[in-house]
């Protein structure tokens, strides 16, 4: 009996290998190696180079050293003048301290890029006139705005912070992940 089962097992393995090869061959037209999908991947990569903001959502979420930064942007039609090339975007930031130490936000740095690829670096002290202290398991929220000369763009940057529990603590940067500024918004227009 054991020889019989051994032969059946080997035959089963051989059939499985053959069946797998048949399935893979039949799926080849749908694989990434097929021409339409290769073209789609190439066009996606080209789009990322030509218009990186177009593949971003109007929100982002990043955590650095236990500090979470969530952003949501919206187009403000009432403050915009499209015929004059003036587009106004508001954004809401939520900073949550999930670390064990209190931090203070000292400075902000934004990299704003319009649809033509023009980039502007913006540095400033604090946010909305404050240098907030954010204790563990608490957060800070604020809203601000960004004018653009194009209907789309992107923002990203960082916050410079320091721990406040020791005098002379070194500063560190917390990432603000890239997000889109778009007159079209995106599928997730829910608030933060």
Short mmCIF file of C-alpha atoms in Angstrom, two decimals, residues 72-190:
data_model
loop_
_atom_site.label_atom_id
_atom_site.label_comp_id
_atom_site.label_asym_id
_atom_site.label_seq_id
_atom_site.Cartn_x
_atom_site.Cartn_y
_atom_site.Cartn_z
CA UNK A 72 -6.42 67.92 4.44
CA UNK A 73 -6.62 70.59 1.71
CA UNK A 74 -9.67 72.11 -0.01
CA UNK A 75 -10.18 74.55 -2.86
CA UNK A 76 -11.84 77.82 -1.80
CA UNK A 77 -13.77 78.90 -4.88
CA UNK A 78 -15.16 82.06 -3.25
CA UNK A 79 -11.63 83.46 -2.70
CA UNK A 80 -10.29 82.39 -6.12
CA UNK A 81 -10.20 84.26 -9.44
CA UNK A 82 -9.48 81.62 -12.09
CA UNK A 83 -9.61 84.10 -15.00
CA UNK A 84 -6.77 86.03 -13.32
CA UNK A 85 -4.82 82.85 -12.51
CA UNK A 86 -5.46 83.09 -8.77
CA UNK A 87 -6.45 79.90 -6.97
CA UNK A 88 -6.92 79.81 -3.21
CA UNK A 89 -6.57 76.67 -1.12
CA UNK A 90 -7.14 76.15 2.59
CA UNK A 91 -5.65 73.32 4.59
CA UNK A 92 -6.25 71.90 8.03
CA UNK A 93 -3.43 70.35 10.08
CA UNK A 94 -3.79 68.02 13.03
CA UNK A 95 -0.63 67.27 15.02
CA UNK A 96 -0.95 64.44 17.55
CA UNK A 97 1.78 63.66 20.07
CA UNK A 98 1.82 59.88 20.43
CA UNK A 99 5.25 59.95 22.09
CA UNK A 100 6.01 59.89 25.81
CA UNK A 101 7.51 63.41 25.95
CA UNK A 102 6.05 66.90 25.55
CA UNK A 103 7.20 68.78 22.45
CA UNK A 104 7.11 72.37 21.29
CA UNK A 105 6.63 73.37 17.67
CA UNK A 106 9.25 76.03 16.90
CA UNK A 107 9.26 76.55 13.12
CA UNK A 108 7.61 75.42 9.93
CA UNK A 109 9.05 74.81 6.47
CA UNK A 110 6.84 74.37 3.42
CA UNK A 111 7.80 73.37 -0.11
CA UNK A 112 5.01 74.59 -2.41
CA UNK A 113 5.09 73.46 -6.05
CA UNK A 114 2.63 74.67 -8.68
CA UNK A 115 1.46 72.78 -11.78
CA UNK A 116 4.25 74.35 -13.85
CA UNK A 117 6.90 72.93 -11.54
CA UNK A 118 7.78 76.24 -9.90
CA UNK A 119 8.81 75.61 -6.31
CA UNK A 120 8.79 78.03 -3.41
CA UNK A 121 10.27 77.34 0.03
CA UNK A 122 8.45 79.06 2.88
CA UNK A 123 9.95 79.22 6.38
CA UNK A 124 8.32 80.75 9.42
CA UNK A 125 8.30 80.83 13.20
CA UNK A 126 5.60 78.64 14.74
CA UNK A 127 2.20 78.25 13.10
CA UNK A 128 -0.65 80.80 12.99
CA UNK A 129 1.25 83.03 15.41
CA UNK A 130 1.82 80.30 18.00
CA UNK A 131 4.61 77.99 19.12
CA UNK A 132 2.37 75.41 20.76
CA UNK A 133 3.47 72.90 23.38
CA UNK A 134 1.91 69.51 22.68
CA UNK A 135 1.82 67.13 25.62
CA UNK A 136 1.83 63.32 25.26
CA UNK A 137 -1.47 61.87 24.04
CA UNK A 138 -2.80 65.33 23.09
CA UNK A 139 -2.92 67.28 19.87
CA UNK A 140 -3.00 70.67 18.24
CA UNK A 141 -5.04 71.70 15.20
CA UNK A 142 -4.94 74.76 13.00
CA UNK A 143 -6.05 75.98 9.59
CA UNK A 144 -4.19 78.11 7.10
CA UNK A 145 -4.20 78.86 3.39
CA UNK A 146 -2.04 78.85 0.28
CA UNK A 147 -2.58 80.89 -2.90
CA UNK A 148 -1.41 79.39 -6.21
CA UNK A 149 -1.18 80.71 -9.77
CA UNK A 150 -2.25 77.34 -11.18
CA UNK A 151 -5.34 75.18 -10.51
CA UNK A 152 -3.23 72.35 -9.10
CA UNK A 153 -0.09 71.95 -7.08
CA UNK A 154 1.36 70.24 -4.07
CA UNK A 155 2.71 70.98 -0.62
CA UNK A 156 5.03 69.15 1.72
CA UNK A 157 7.45 70.15 4.40
CA UNK A 158 8.38 69.73 8.05
CA UNK A 159 7.97 71.16 11.51
CA UNK A 160 11.01 71.86 13.66
CA UNK A 161 10.31 70.78 17.23
CA UNK A 162 12.10 70.21 20.51
CA UNK A 163 11.41 68.26 23.68
CA UNK A 164 10.66 70.64 26.55
CA UNK A 165 11.53 68.36 29.46
CA UNK A 166 15.28 69.17 29.31
CA UNK A 167 16.93 72.57 28.98
CA UNK A 168 19.03 72.78 25.83
CA UNK A 169 17.32 69.86 24.07
CA UNK A 170 18.28 69.44 20.44
CA UNK A 171 15.69 70.24 17.81
CA UNK A 172 14.36 67.66 15.37
CA UNK A 173 12.20 67.70 12.25
CA UNK A 174 8.78 66.12 11.87
CA UNK A 175 7.71 65.32 8.29
CA UNK A 176 4.62 66.75 6.63
CA UNK A 177 3.95 64.23 3.87
CA UNK A 178 3.14 65.55 0.36
CA UNK A 179 -0.47 66.36 -0.44
CA UNK A 180 -2.24 67.82 -3.46
CA UNK A 181 -3.79 71.23 -3.91
CA UNK A 182 -6.48 70.67 -6.55
CA UNK A 183 -9.57 72.54 -7.69
CA UNK A 184 -11.13 69.12 -8.31
CA UNK A 185 -10.46 67.77 -4.81
CA UNK A 186 -10.47 63.98 -4.56
CA UNK A 187 -12.81 61.15 -3.64
CA UNK A 188 -12.26 61.66 0.07
CA UNK A 189 -13.53 65.16 0.81
CA UNK A 190 -14.24 64.28 4.44
#
